[in-house]
Every structure is written in C-alpha cells, then in structure tokens.
Amino acid sequence: MPLPKYTYNGPIDHTVVPDLANAKAKSVIITGGANGMGEAMVRAFTEAGAFVTFGDLHPRGDDLAKELNANGETAAFVKCDITDWDSLITLFETAKSKSPGNSVDIVIANAGISRASGDSLWNLDDPNGAPTKPNLNIVRVNMDGTFYTWKLAVHYFRKQPDTEDRDRCFIMTGSMVAYIDSPGNWEYTATKYGLRGFMKTVRRNSWEQGIRVNYVAPCWIKSAIRTKEYENWLIERGVEFGEQADCAGAMMRIACDKSINGRSLMITPRSFAKEGFVDVNKEDYSDPKDEYFAKKQASQLVIIEDKWLDDYKRQGQGQKLGPGPCNSQERILSEVASIWGDHSLLTSERQRPWFQEKYTLIPRFKGHEGCGEIVQIGDQVKDAGFSVGDRIATIAVPGCGSENCAECSRDLAQLCEQAHHAGIGQDGFYAPYAALDLRAVVHVPEGIPSSVAAVATDAVKTSYHAIVRRAEVKSNEIVFLFGLGGLGFNALQIVLHIGARVIVSDIRQERLEEAARWGVPRQDLVPAGKSVQDFVRENGLQGRIDSTLDFVGTHQTFQDAQNIVRRGGKLLCVGTLDEENTVDMKIGIQKRLSIIFTYGGQWRDLKEVLELISKGIIQPQVEIAGLREFPNILKSVCDGKVKARVALLHE
C-alpha cells in the first residue's frame, strides 16, 4: 500500500501490544537467524503464523528448521554468507519459492560480527616496520552484507503487488554504540553508526516505493556466548542486560504496524522499560536547542529532491523531467517564465539569517513567475474545474492551506514556510515541467498571452495586493507613487483604475512620459531630478497626500515619504533598493503614521488581476526572449537595460 512521505510525528508508543494477526501469512527473511537474537526472532515470527526463511553460516540452522517444521512447514534454512551476493540471492529465491504467497514481505538484516572477530584498526604496528593493511572484515560483513541485503530486499519487494495483504518492511539490527562512545570498538561502532545514518537517509525516499525502513539497536543482551562468570563481572561494573525475547518483540512491534517508518528502537533492560524496548527519538531535530540543525536538515531536503521512481530522470543533466505520478497536484508543461527588471534582489549581498536558511539556496531551476499547460491531473483532484490542456498561471508561494499553519490560518498564505517556494530557494518554472498544488494555479482567460500571464503572477499580483489589500487605496484619495519600474508601472495602472489621484516620481523622464500617455496629468508628474518635497510644497499638496506607495525603497524615497504624507497617513513599502532605511521617530509619532510592509500576493489577487488584464484595464509591459538567452538577459538586467519584465519562453 502507498506510504506517506516521511515526517516526524514524535516517538512511537512502545507500550502498544503488537497485533500478531498482521504477521500471519507474511513471508519473513532473517539473516543471522540460527542462534541468539536471530533465533529468538525466527521463533517469534513462526509462532505468529509467518513463514520464515533464515540464513546463517552456523550449521545449527538445519536443526532449528527441522524443529520448527515438526508440525508443518513454517520455516526454511539456507546456509548463507551475507557478503556473498550469490549466496544471498539463494536465500531470497528460497523465500519467494517456498513461502505460501510466493512473496517477500519483511526482511530483517540481523547478521553481523563484533570486535570479538578482531578489529583490524585497533592493532598497533611496529613503527620501525612496514604498516599492516587492515582487513576491515567487520566493515565488510556489517556494512557490505547489510547493503547487499537491502538491495535484494528492494528488488524482491517490487516483484510482488503493493497490496493491503502484503508488506515491504526492512529492519536493520544496529547497536546502542551508534549513540554512545565505545572505546576500542572502532570498526564495529563505525558500522553501526553507518547503518543508523543509512536508515535516516533512506527513509526520505523509501516511501516512494512503499518500503518501510527502521533500525533496532540492542544494548547488552544476555547470551549463551558468554560465560556466567563474565556476565557477573559485567554486572558488577554497572552493565544491565536486555533480553533476547525483547529484540524479537521490537521487531514484531515494527513488522505488525505499517505506520512505523523511519524510526529507531533501542532494546533496554526491563528495569527501564517493562516492554524491553523504547523509541530512541533521537533521529530528528525536535528540541528548540537544535534549531540550527533543523534548519540545515530542511535545507538539505530542498537541495536534493531526486525521486525514487521508475520514470524519474535526474534533473540538471540535460534531461527533461517528464510527466510522472501525481496525486493531489496538477502537473503542467511550463511554457514561459520571467525575469524581473529591478535587479536589487539579484545583486543583494546580504540576506537576513532567517530568510537565508530557507530561501536563498541555489535551486536547479529558477523562475518564480510562470504559465503553462496542464498535462496531467492527480487522481485526488476532484471537481476542481481544471482539465488537461487548460492554460494556467502559477503562484510561487501558494501556502500549505493547513488550519494549523501560523500563516495560512491568518490569511497570510504567501508567507507560509511549509509550502513549496518556486524559484525562491527551491526549483521554479524554468523547469520544463512542474507539479503544483491546486492552491497554486489559476485559469488564464482567453486572449491573454502566456508571457503576460506569467508576469501577472508576481509583477502585477504583488502590486495589486499591496495597493488594494494592504494600503487600501480609495477613489477619493491622493497618493504619491515612487518608481515606475516593472511593479511600479503596474501599480500606476491599478491606482488609475481605482480612481484615486496619483502624483508620480521617477528618475527617468521617459518613464514619466509613459505615465502621461496613460492619462496622468502633467502637473502630477514630478520632473526627473526635481526635489519631491519641493514639488509637493510648490504645488500646494502639503497635508493632502493620504498614502505614499514606495516601489523604490531608497533612503531618499523613504525620507521623502515621511515628510510629504499627511497626518494619520500611510507609507506603503514595496521596494528594497536600500536594505536599511531610517524612521524619523519624531515625524512618525507626531503625525501618527502607519508604515505598511507588503510581500507577494495570494490566489484571489491573481484571479482578479487576470480579469483586469483580460479587460485591458491593466497592460503589463513585457519583453520576450528564449530561455536559452537567460545569461544575456540577466546581464541586461544588471546593466539597467531592461525597463520592466522579460518573459523567457521554453523552446
């Protein structure tokens, strides 16, 4: 059955008694099953009604199999060396051919060796002689053998249907030394740390093949391999022993509960936990003190997003990511993405730490504005009004939509930290295909070119949200607009549509002439190079400007805004050409000013601006180029040669 993506939901409840009915009729493979903990596991699963195929080098396995099969065939033994690939294949083939369902459901990679086999790194060579090459036998068995077992488990899991009555469960036997220092136990400790790390990284993708992966770490376990005298000696030195039966109990707890994935259980003395095991709960960063590592983990999941799917091709190697499975999402063929003319965000040398950690990584594909055609709709998308072939505009940050989200639950979807941020530290719409949530798509009305629709997703939507939602500009107001760049010129058209009087300032006279052609009276245009405060004073506008709309964000524009706005007025901040500006506290307090910051926009904003564009009320300024021309276009942006937006078309 399909598994959910791995997420940390806290430790499992180790006190829950396993439902042994879930083990019945399952096909279980156990390596190292002829004695000790392995034997306890073999016995536990056969008693629960599973068919167990176990491998070991110890000949005692034959006798154990005969005992278990005395009243009917419930087990098969294969003499097996886990470092021998062909030997392991025989073990798996035996399980598949002899089990009642001709399947492989649960694989427990239990076989391994300890320091008792000889740690080849520990030996000290004569410094006057030649160094001795270590045989690393413990590494070969514990690491190579387990990796071989995993590789075959994946292969045989995938041979059978992923249905409710089957399972795909892989469990590794680790050790408590993966969590504590064990002096002199070098090779063994390294291998158990390694297997723990292997589980932690595999769980991020194994769910895509319906495979559960977990780790069980025994402490000191009572065993016949030690003399009674040695056990007493250990007890005198503070060692408490766990029980072999509890190792089997932990394996059974995992095997019988398909919700357990990506967890580590530790076998403990029953004085610590009466069940003999607990969830270690040290594989995720849930403690506030671990915030730095939690952020690094989140970043790593963004950097590497390869999918463990048959039809997935790695991105960034000249290959197209074609349509693949999607459930609650729509997959689109990207037609166009854009690059902005205001290059301040491209050239900023300093980002704030909280933003840097999440959103300034280098994605494989940039592009936060996009438009494309739907090529596939997920099977969980019902009655949404979309069809394959529809043209849609995209939202870079749609929000997760959860009622438990601090942002989405307060109508701040564009600030959500949980959802995908297309082109903002995560892969964007320069990619040929993109999988999008319903919250991220809006129909493009007929007659709107894809290049214009792509620009609408941010350059227009952001301006609209800022003016309509944040500043709440009304038709009876006078507003002062700083800047006629890509966003600023769209803002001008929005204000004109609202019906407010707008005073416009820009350092480029040609942009002011463009504003005049849109109907702004020349007496409301501040000549390029003219002091804004002087213009306001000379034209009798003191105390009359209700809001300033700053799409520039320099020291000068912010200072001018504080001085020219009326008492009780609003300062809307959109531009960030200067990353830090100064608030005149006396002016702000005495005039009781409201300083309003804004970021992005939302689904309803995009829908409304597309309607305005379709009616010709807003006409975004867009240049068109091919995606292959991106390096040259980027240079033009940085050289100040792009006046608004450039739409980059996929070829």
XYZ file of C-alpha atoms in Angstrom:
651
model
C 0.000 0.000 0.000
C 1.233 3.541 -0.679
C 3.086 5.127 2.220
C 3.000 8.782 3.234
C 6.146 10.858 2.893
C 8.333 10.573 5.975
C 7.605 13.264 8.529
C 8.491 13.414 12.188
C 5.409 12.898 14.358
C 7.107 12.125 17.644
C 8.163 8.747 19.071
C 6.003 5.677 18.602
C 4.111 4.311 21.583
C 6.270 1.335 22.558
C 3.670 0.136 25.071
C 1.217 -0.868 22.322
C 0.919 -4.647 22.119
C 1.578 -5.810 18.533
C -1.358 -7.292 16.657
C 0.218 -10.627 15.729
C -2.519 -11.254 13.183
C -0.678 -8.781 10.963
C 2.311 -11.144 10.844
C 0.262 -14.180 9.872
C 0.906 -15.487 6.345
C 3.690 -12.971 5.802
C 6.984 -14.083 4.271
C 9.869 -13.062 6.535
C 13.600 -13.235 5.789
C 16.022 -13.059 8.723
C 19.793 -13.116 8.315
C 21.875 -14.396 11.215
C 18.891 -16.406 12.428
C 20.451 -19.642 13.673
C 21.140 -18.554 17.246
C 20.982 -15.724 19.774
C 18.771 -12.745 18.960
C 18.227 -14.031 15.437
C 16.879 -17.343 16.686
C 14.510 -15.503 19.032
C 13.190 -13.554 16.040
C 12.767 -16.692 13.926
C 10.794 -18.397 16.688
C 8.614 -15.339 17.362
C 7.577 -14.893 13.734
C 6.865 -18.569 13.115
C 4.737 -18.668 16.281
C 2.798 -15.668 14.934
C 1.970 -17.601 11.760
C 4.568 -16.167 9.387
C 6.712 -18.241 7.054
C 10.347 -17.544 7.942
C 13.341 -18.084 5.694
C 16.516 -17.583 7.659
C 20.156 -17.609 6.724
C 23.315 -18.170 8.739
C 26.767 -19.701 8.448
C 26.201 -21.744 11.612
C 25.113 -25.335 10.829
C 22.720 -25.229 13.786
C 20.253 -23.645 11.383
C 19.385 -27.066 9.941
C 18.404 -28.406 13.353
C 16.354 -25.308 14.145
C 14.456 -25.587 10.854
C 13.680 -29.268 11.493
C 12.345 -28.410 14.946
C 10.126 -25.616 13.637
C 8.797 -27.777 10.792
C 7.897 -30.731 13.003
C 4.169 -29.997 12.675
C 4.142 -28.453 9.204
C 6.449 -26.347 7.092
C 6.801 -22.917 8.678
C 10.481 -22.181 8.066
C 13.355 -22.746 5.664
C 17.066 -22.536 6.411
C 19.722 -21.521 3.877
C 23.397 -21.646 4.732
C 24.323 -18.131 3.762
C 27.243 -15.706 3.836
C 25.792 -12.189 3.582
C 28.982 -10.894 1.965
C 28.431 -13.355 -0.896
C 25.935 -11.903 -3.379
C 25.006 -15.235 -4.951
C 24.532 -16.802 -1.534
C 22.079 -14.044 -0.613
C 20.185 -14.455 -3.877
C 19.649 -18.109 -2.967
C 18.208 -17.010 0.386
C 15.720 -14.656 -1.275
C 14.785 -17.101 -4.023
C 14.104 -19.738 -1.385
C 11.801 -17.362 0.483
C 9.905 -16.477 -2.666
C 9.504 -20.056 -3.852
C 8.656 -21.710 -0.523
C 6.504 -19.098 1.209
C 2.735 -19.633 0.832
C 2.250 -16.358 -1.012
C 5.450 -16.664 -3.059
C 6.427 -13.308 -1.656
C 8.942 -11.388 0.418
C 7.209 -9.075 2.910
C 9.591 -8.453 5.792
C 13.388 -8.532 5.715
C 15.399 -8.306 8.924
C 19.097 -7.667 8.275
C 20.303 -9.086 11.572
C 23.576 -10.807 10.664
C 26.781 -9.135 11.772
C 30.006 -9.620 13.666
C 31.590 -7.778 16.586
C 35.011 -6.885 17.918
C 35.356 -10.491 19.046
C 36.128 -11.239 15.395
C 39.155 -8.956 15.586
C 39.268 -5.196 14.995
C 41.886 -4.675 12.290
C 42.151 -0.948 13.024
C 42.997 -1.474 16.692
C 46.276 -3.321 16.240
C 49.438 -1.250 16.686
C 52.210 -1.933 14.184
C 55.903 -1.741 14.920
C 56.773 1.871 13.982
C 60.104 0.610 12.661
C 58.465 -1.920 10.384
C 56.017 -1.874 7.489
C 52.384 -0.953 8.218
C 49.863 -3.780 8.092
C 46.916 -3.408 5.745
C 43.696 -3.810 7.781
C 41.305 -6.459 6.502
C 38.246 -4.468 7.670
C 36.341 -7.721 7.980
C 33.822 -6.230 10.414
C 33.094 -3.470 7.897
C 32.738 -5.986 5.067
C 30.204 -8.074 6.983
C 28.224 -5.404 8.809
C 28.116 -2.802 6.048
C 28.555 -4.608 2.737
C 26.428 -7.538 3.879
C 23.589 -5.295 5.046
C 23.743 -3.217 1.863
C 23.567 -6.405 -0.237
C 20.571 -7.489 1.825
C 18.879 -4.118 1.310
C 19.478 -4.168 -2.443
C 17.915 -7.598 -2.788
C 15.053 -6.710 -0.451
C 14.103 -3.773 -2.675
C 14.248 -5.984 -5.760
C 12.053 -8.728 -4.307
C 9.632 -6.308 -2.647
C 8.968 -4.851 -6.085
C 8.322 -8.261 -7.623
C 5.012 -8.509 -5.767
C 1.904 -6.311 -5.886
C 1.866 -3.465 -3.369
C -1.459 -4.522 -1.855
C -3.088 -4.427 1.572
C -2.274 -8.069 2.381
C 1.423 -7.678 1.602
C 4.158 -5.557 3.173
C 7.511 -4.046 2.264
C 9.308 -3.782 5.586
C 13.082 -3.652 6.053
C 14.627 -3.653 9.545
C 18.314 -3.436 10.420
C 19.850 -4.684 13.633
C 22.088 -1.900 14.880
C 23.538 -1.297 18.318
C 23.468 1.104 21.232
C 27.058 2.006 20.299
C 25.555 4.076 17.468
C 24.514 6.508 20.231
C 27.338 6.237 22.768
C 31.139 6.084 22.665
C 32.615 2.593 22.868
C 36.410 2.857 23.273
C 38.449 0.273 21.411
C 35.381 -0.851 19.463
C 36.272 1.073 16.348
C 35.172 -0.899 13.310
C 32.025 -2.243 14.936
C 30.949 1.173 16.231
C 31.598 2.783 12.846
C 29.421 0.206 11.092
C 26.514 0.623 13.489
C 26.709 4.407 13.181
C 26.792 3.904 9.430
C 23.676 1.739 9.362
C 21.857 4.240 11.543
C 22.781 7.001 9.092
C 21.727 4.778 6.198
C 18.270 4.334 7.712
C 17.889 8.076 8.284
C 18.647 8.995 4.692
C 16.836 6.059 3.049
C 13.579 6.886 4.874
C 13.414 10.139 2.892
C 12.821 8.162 -0.321
C 11.836 4.589 0.573
C 8.172 5.580 0.951
C 8.102 6.331 -2.781
C 8.402 2.573 -3.355
C 6.086 1.724 -0.461
C 9.042 0.475 1.603
C 9.324 0.984 5.352
C 12.820 1.124 6.824
C 13.624 1.011 10.547
C 16.557 0.419 12.896
C 16.715 -1.628 16.109
C 19.615 -1.007 18.496
C 20.216 -3.706 21.126
C 22.030 -2.897 24.346
C 23.929 -5.617 26.221
C 21.889 -8.771 25.603
C 22.027 -11.962 27.653
C 23.505 -14.687 25.520
C 24.949 -18.165 25.807
C 28.111 -16.959 24.064
C 29.316 -15.520 27.404
C 30.238 -17.477 30.489
C 28.264 -16.907 33.672
C 31.421 -15.578 35.305
C 31.910 -12.959 32.585
C 28.282 -11.843 32.817
C 28.653 -11.430 36.589
C 31.825 -9.410 36.031
C 29.921 -7.094 33.665
C 27.022 -6.718 36.094
C 29.439 -5.727 38.865
C 30.608 -2.901 36.614
C 27.152 -1.482 36.050
C 26.041 -3.351 32.936
C 22.313 -4.131 32.784
C 21.214 -6.725 30.272
C 18.308 -6.783 27.882
C 16.513 -9.952 26.843
C 16.758 -11.751 23.515
C 12.981 -12.058 23.518
C 12.697 -8.272 23.645
C 14.768 -7.976 20.471
C 12.168 -10.148 18.796
C 9.426 -8.080 20.453
C 10.786 -4.838 18.985
C 10.987 -6.400 15.527
C 7.419 -7.637 15.889
C 6.193 -4.199 17.020
C 7.566 -2.689 13.798
C 6.522 -5.512 11.485
C 2.908 -5.559 12.703
C 2.296 -1.808 12.388
C 2.540 -0.383 8.871
C 2.530 3.169 10.206
C 6.028 2.727 11.668
C 8.638 4.046 9.253
C 11.964 5.792 9.743
C 12.184 5.042 13.455
C 14.904 3.638 15.702
C 14.010 1.402 18.642
C 16.516 0.593 21.372
C 16.466 -2.624 23.359
C 16.685 -1.747 27.050
C 16.752 -3.555 30.388
C 13.209 -4.168 31.605
C 14.045 -2.042 34.638
C 13.989 0.919 32.232
C 11.011 -0.130 30.091
C 8.943 -3.156 31.005
C 8.443 -3.941 27.302
C 12.220 -4.199 26.935
C 12.459 -1.526 24.228
C 11.654 2.137 23.543
C 11.730 4.556 20.629
C 15.149 6.261 20.768
C 13.607 9.523 19.492
C 16.986 10.950 18.535
C 16.747 10.776 14.750
C 15.013 14.141 14.240
C 15.624 17.670 15.487
C 12.581 18.441 17.624
C 14.300 20.207 20.523
C 14.323 24.042 20.211
C 18.026 23.906 21.084
C 18.570 22.061 17.790
C 17.101 24.849 15.655
C 20.309 25.259 13.647
C 20.430 21.564 12.708
C 16.702 21.516 11.980
C 17.175 24.346 9.503
C 20.145 22.607 7.899
C 18.063 19.448 7.545
C 15.257 21.421 5.921
C 17.766 22.985 3.529
C 19.186 19.596 2.557
C 15.727 18.327 1.667
C 15.404 21.290 -0.685
C 18.820 20.880 -2.307
C 18.343 17.188 -3.114
C 14.848 16.330 -4.300
C 15.539 13.307 -6.535
C 12.605 10.911 -6.668
C 12.988 7.136 -6.238
C 10.614 6.377 -9.083
C 10.969 4.256 -12.211
C 10.211 7.103 -14.604
C 12.237 9.748 -12.791
C 15.276 11.176 -14.529
C 17.748 13.273 -12.615
C 17.454 16.944 -13.338
C 20.350 19.158 -14.300
C 21.896 16.643 -16.726
C 20.332 17.741 -19.986
C 17.286 15.535 -19.471
C 13.669 16.581 -19.321
C 11.567 15.737 -16.316
C 8.575 14.201 -17.995
C 5.087 13.742 -16.584
C 5.013 11.275 -13.719
C 2.668 10.188 -10.933
C 0.908 12.959 -9.045
C -1.909 12.679 -6.540
C -3.230 15.902 -5.054
C -1.415 18.008 -7.638
C -1.599 19.011 -11.256
C 1.448 18.642 -13.460
C 1.988 21.356 -16.043
C 4.196 21.818 -19.064
C 5.929 25.137 -18.457
C 5.562 27.468 -21.441
C 7.065 30.643 -20.061
C 8.800 32.047 -17.001
C 10.101 35.538 -16.449
C 12.927 37.605 -15.035
C 12.434 40.997 -13.447
C 13.901 44.322 -14.451
C 14.527 45.530 -10.882
C 17.707 43.588 -10.128
C 18.128 44.557 -6.465
C 17.219 41.075 -5.262
C 19.650 39.510 -7.695
C 22.572 41.602 -6.533
C 21.860 41.847 -2.808
C 24.940 40.806 -0.884
C 23.203 40.279 2.433
C 20.064 38.355 3.310
C 18.619 38.137 6.793
C 19.573 34.886 8.598
C 16.029 33.536 8.995
C 15.427 34.041 5.266
C 18.884 32.837 4.244
C 18.419 29.456 5.908
C 15.262 28.641 3.985
C 15.006 30.536 0.743
C 18.359 31.622 -0.661
C 19.664 28.215 -1.631
C 20.614 27.744 -5.274
C 17.816 25.774 -6.957
C 18.427 23.705 -10.058
C 15.709 25.687 -11.817
C 14.959 29.328 -11.130
C 11.796 31.197 -12.067
C 9.126 32.389 -9.632
C 6.692 33.601 -12.315
C 5.252 31.030 -14.680
C 2.488 29.998 -17.028
C 1.899 26.631 -18.642
C -0.472 23.963 -19.875
C -1.865 21.137 -17.740
C -0.630 17.761 -18.972
C -1.759 15.597 -16.051
C -4.182 15.864 -13.143
C -3.703 13.927 -9.901
C -6.309 11.327 -9.023
C -7.149 13.154 -5.779
C -8.119 16.330 -7.648
C -11.901 16.135 -7.889
C -14.355 18.629 -9.409
C -11.788 21.418 -9.377
C -12.792 22.824 -12.752
C -9.496 22.013 -14.464
C -8.848 19.782 -17.466
C -5.792 18.529 -19.302
C -4.876 21.161 -21.872
C -6.045 24.122 -19.774
C -3.676 27.067 -19.623
C -2.917 28.167 -16.084
C -0.894 30.854 -14.324
C 1.143 29.806 -11.313
C 1.649 31.088 -7.789
C 5.188 30.724 -6.452
C 4.176 30.567 -2.773
C 0.596 29.257 -2.506
C 0.758 28.284 1.174
C 0.105 24.855 2.649
C -3.542 25.571 3.472
C -3.399 23.888 6.871
C -5.608 25.277 9.609
C -2.704 24.616 11.963
C -0.323 26.755 9.907
C 0.526 30.014 11.699
C 0.469 31.880 8.383
C -2.229 30.196 6.299
C -4.700 30.234 9.197
C -4.314 34.045 9.343
C -4.765 34.686 5.616
C -1.006 35.027 5.066
C -0.503 32.188 2.596
C 2.316 33.993 0.762
C 4.358 33.926 3.995
C 3.850 30.192 4.642
C 7.117 28.394 5.396
C 5.715 24.899 4.846
C 4.681 25.085 1.199
C 6.973 24.970 -1.822
C 8.621 28.286 -2.772
C 9.019 28.043 -6.540
C 12.120 29.862 -7.731
C 12.795 31.228 -4.240
C 15.457 28.856 -2.954
C 13.569 25.908 -4.452
C 13.063 24.695 -8.014
C 10.996 27.061 -10.133
C 9.348 27.455 -13.503
C 12.445 27.450 -15.671
C 11.989 23.674 -15.363
C 10.153 22.145 -18.340
C 7.573 20.501 -16.061
C 6.252 21.375 -12.622
C 3.896 19.618 -10.183
C 1.619 22.124 -8.478
C -0.994 22.104 -5.763
C -4.473 23.388 -6.595
C -3.785 26.425 -4.437
C -1.033 27.414 -6.870
C -2.955 27.574 -10.150
C -5.456 29.964 -11.752
C -7.101 29.698 -15.170
C -5.747 32.122 -17.763
C -8.623 33.896 -19.564
C -8.766 33.674 -23.343
C -6.850 36.386 -25.144
C -4.080 36.837 -22.583
C -0.679 35.800 -23.975
C 1.218 33.334 -21.801
C 4.060 35.841 -21.482
C 1.682 38.388 -19.943
C 0.006 35.775 -17.724
C 3.407 34.758 -16.332
C 4.242 38.357 -15.448
C 0.839 38.748 -13.801
C 1.720 36.072 -11.240
C 4.081 38.408 -9.375
C 4.798 41.766 -11.009
C 1.084 42.556 -11.192
C -0.203 40.443 -8.307
C 2.284 41.925 -5.830
C 1.381 45.490 -6.808
C -2.327 44.726 -6.646
C -2.091 43.083 -3.219
C -0.016 45.991 -1.909
C -2.391 48.705 -3.114
C -5.778 47.030 -2.705
C -5.274 44.761 0.327
C -2.532 46.473 2.312
C -2.740 50.217 1.614
C -6.482 50.013 0.829
C -6.305 52.939 -1.581
C -9.707 54.572 -2.198
C -11.016 56.615 -5.128
C -11.273 59.838 -3.092
C -7.622 59.783 -2.024
C -4.417 61.391 -3.255
C -1.446 59.030 -3.385
C 2.197 59.592 -4.219
C 3.881 56.854 -6.291
C 7.657 56.450 -6.179
C 9.092 54.463 -9.096
C 7.818 53.301 -12.485
C 9.741 50.053 -12.840
C 8.125 46.685 -13.547
C 5.953 46.664 -10.416
C 5.605 50.441 -10.207
C 4.111 50.839 -13.669
C 1.573 48.116 -12.925
C 0.838 49.916 -9.648
C 0.151 53.121 -11.589
C -2.455 51.368 -13.722
C -4.104 49.847 -10.645
C -4.368 53.238 -8.903
C -5.791 54.826 -12.054
C -8.383 52.049 -12.225
C -9.368 52.681 -8.606
C -9.850 56.343 -9.489
C -7.502 57.936 -6.966
C -5.388 60.934 -7.914
C -1.764 59.874 -8.259
C 1.380 62.005 -8.114
C 4.259 60.209 -9.828
C 8.034 60.395 -9.362
C 10.778 58.580 -11.273
C 14.392 59.403 -12.077
C 13.807 58.525 -15.758
C 11.990 61.160 -17.775
C 10.994 58.607 -20.427
C 9.042 56.654 -17.820
C 7.231 59.819 -16.777
C 6.303 60.409 -20.405
C 4.881 56.879 -20.479
C 2.760 57.739 -17.424
C 1.476 60.834 -19.205
C 0.370 58.676 -22.132
C -1.641 56.642 -19.622
C -3.540 59.755 -18.633
C -1.632 61.150 -15.664
C -1.901 64.975 -15.875
C 1.497 66.577 -16.417
C 1.004 68.753 -13.337
C 1.004 65.495 -11.326
C 4.360 64.342 -12.709
C 7.436 65.284 -10.690
C 10.087 66.247 -13.265
C 13.126 63.957 -13.222
C 15.730 65.451 -10.894
C 13.214 67.670 -9.072
C 13.126 67.532 -5.254
C 9.995 65.661 -4.204
C 9.495 67.763 -1.077
C 9.908 70.978 -3.069
C 7.398 69.757 -5.671
C 4.815 68.952 -3.003
C 5.276 72.331 -1.323
C 5.203 74.311 -4.587
C 2.045 72.567 -5.809
C 0.007 73.016 -2.650
C -0.018 69.312 -1.776
C 1.201 69.648 1.819
C -1.104 67.817 4.215
C -3.130 66.355 1.330
C -1.286 63.149 0.392
C -3.096 60.233 2.010
C -0.618 57.480 1.163
C 2.817 57.066 -0.354
C 3.452 53.988 -2.484
C 7.208 53.372 -2.449
C 8.272 50.905 -5.157
C 11.890 52.115 -4.925
C 12.881 51.852 -1.272
C 15.943 54.102 -1.090
C 16.995 56.319 1.807
C 15.766 59.335 -0.161
C 12.327 57.996 -1.107
C 11.665 56.765 2.431
C 12.699 60.110 3.906
C 10.575 61.997 1.372
C 7.582 59.771 2.107
C 7.682 60.561 5.833
C 7.822 64.278 5.140
C 5.146 64.615 2.458
C 2.381 62.320 3.753
C -0.407 63.909 5.780
C -1.047 63.357 9.479
C -2.509 59.912 10.000
C -1.270 58.883 6.560
C 0.170 55.599 5.313
C 3.597 54.681 3.979
C 3.446 51.543 1.812
C 6.881 49.908 1.442
C 7.450 47.595 -1.527
C 10.892 48.403 -2.987
C 14.163 47.429 -1.290
C 16.949 49.167 -3.219
C 18.387 50.190 0.145
C 18.087 47.327 2.614
C 18.018 49.584 5.664
C 16.218 52.921 5.942
C 15.726 55.289 8.865
C 12.450 56.114 10.568
C 12.253 59.690 11.863
C 10.643 58.874 15.187
C 9.505 62.453 15.847
C 7.743 62.693 12.491
C 6.274 59.212 12.778
C 4.875 59.772 16.261
C 3.717 63.372 15.864
C 1.979 62.592 12.561
C 0.821 59.168 13.809
C 1.952 57.493 10.613
C 1.280 53.895 9.606
C 4.221 52.173 7.933
C 2.964 49.187 5.965
C 5.175 46.447 4.581
C 3.928 44.004 1.983
C 5.129 40.831 0.284
C 3.746 38.950 -2.701
C 0.083 38.214 -3.129
C -2.497 35.458 -2.993
C -4.713 33.303 -5.187
C -7.625 35.763 -5.177
C -5.273 38.601 -6.153
C -4.008 36.693 -9.180
C -7.522 35.784 -10.267
C -8.632 39.416 -10.044
C -5.628 40.864 -11.888
C -6.028 38.342 -14.716
C -9.618 39.522 -15.107
C -8.439 43.152 -15.207
C -5.803 42.258 -17.799
C -8.383 40.432 -19.922
C -10.463 43.647 -19.963
C -7.464 45.774 -20.955
C -7.548 47.737 -17.690
C -4.020 46.611 -16.798
C -1.468 46.174 -19.579
C 1.799 44.769 -18.179
C 4.929 45.773 -20.035
C 6.665 42.598 -21.192
C 9.615 41.823 -23.426
C 10.041 38.300 -24.825
C 13.153 36.134 -25.201
C 14.060 32.453 -25.340
C 15.083 30.613 -22.187
C 18.467 29.891 -23.774
C 19.099 33.641 -23.795
C 18.928 33.813 -19.999
C 22.640 34.683 -19.458
C 22.442 37.640 -21.850
C 19.125 38.816 -20.431
C 20.497 38.610 -16.901
C 23.414 40.822 -17.915
C 20.983 43.320 -19.441
C 19.031 43.373 -16.187
C 22.153 44.078 -14.165
C 23.193 46.770 -16.663
C 19.828 48.503 -16.233
C 18.772 47.930 -19.841
C 15.505 46.119 -19.043
C 12.728 48.537 -18.136
C 10.125 46.060 -16.857
C 9.808 42.271 -17.242
C 11.287 39.785 -19.706
C 9.299 36.606 -20.379
C 11.579 33.653 -21.162
C 9.891 31.136 -23.435
C 10.595 27.396 -23.344
C 11.700 26.212 -26.757
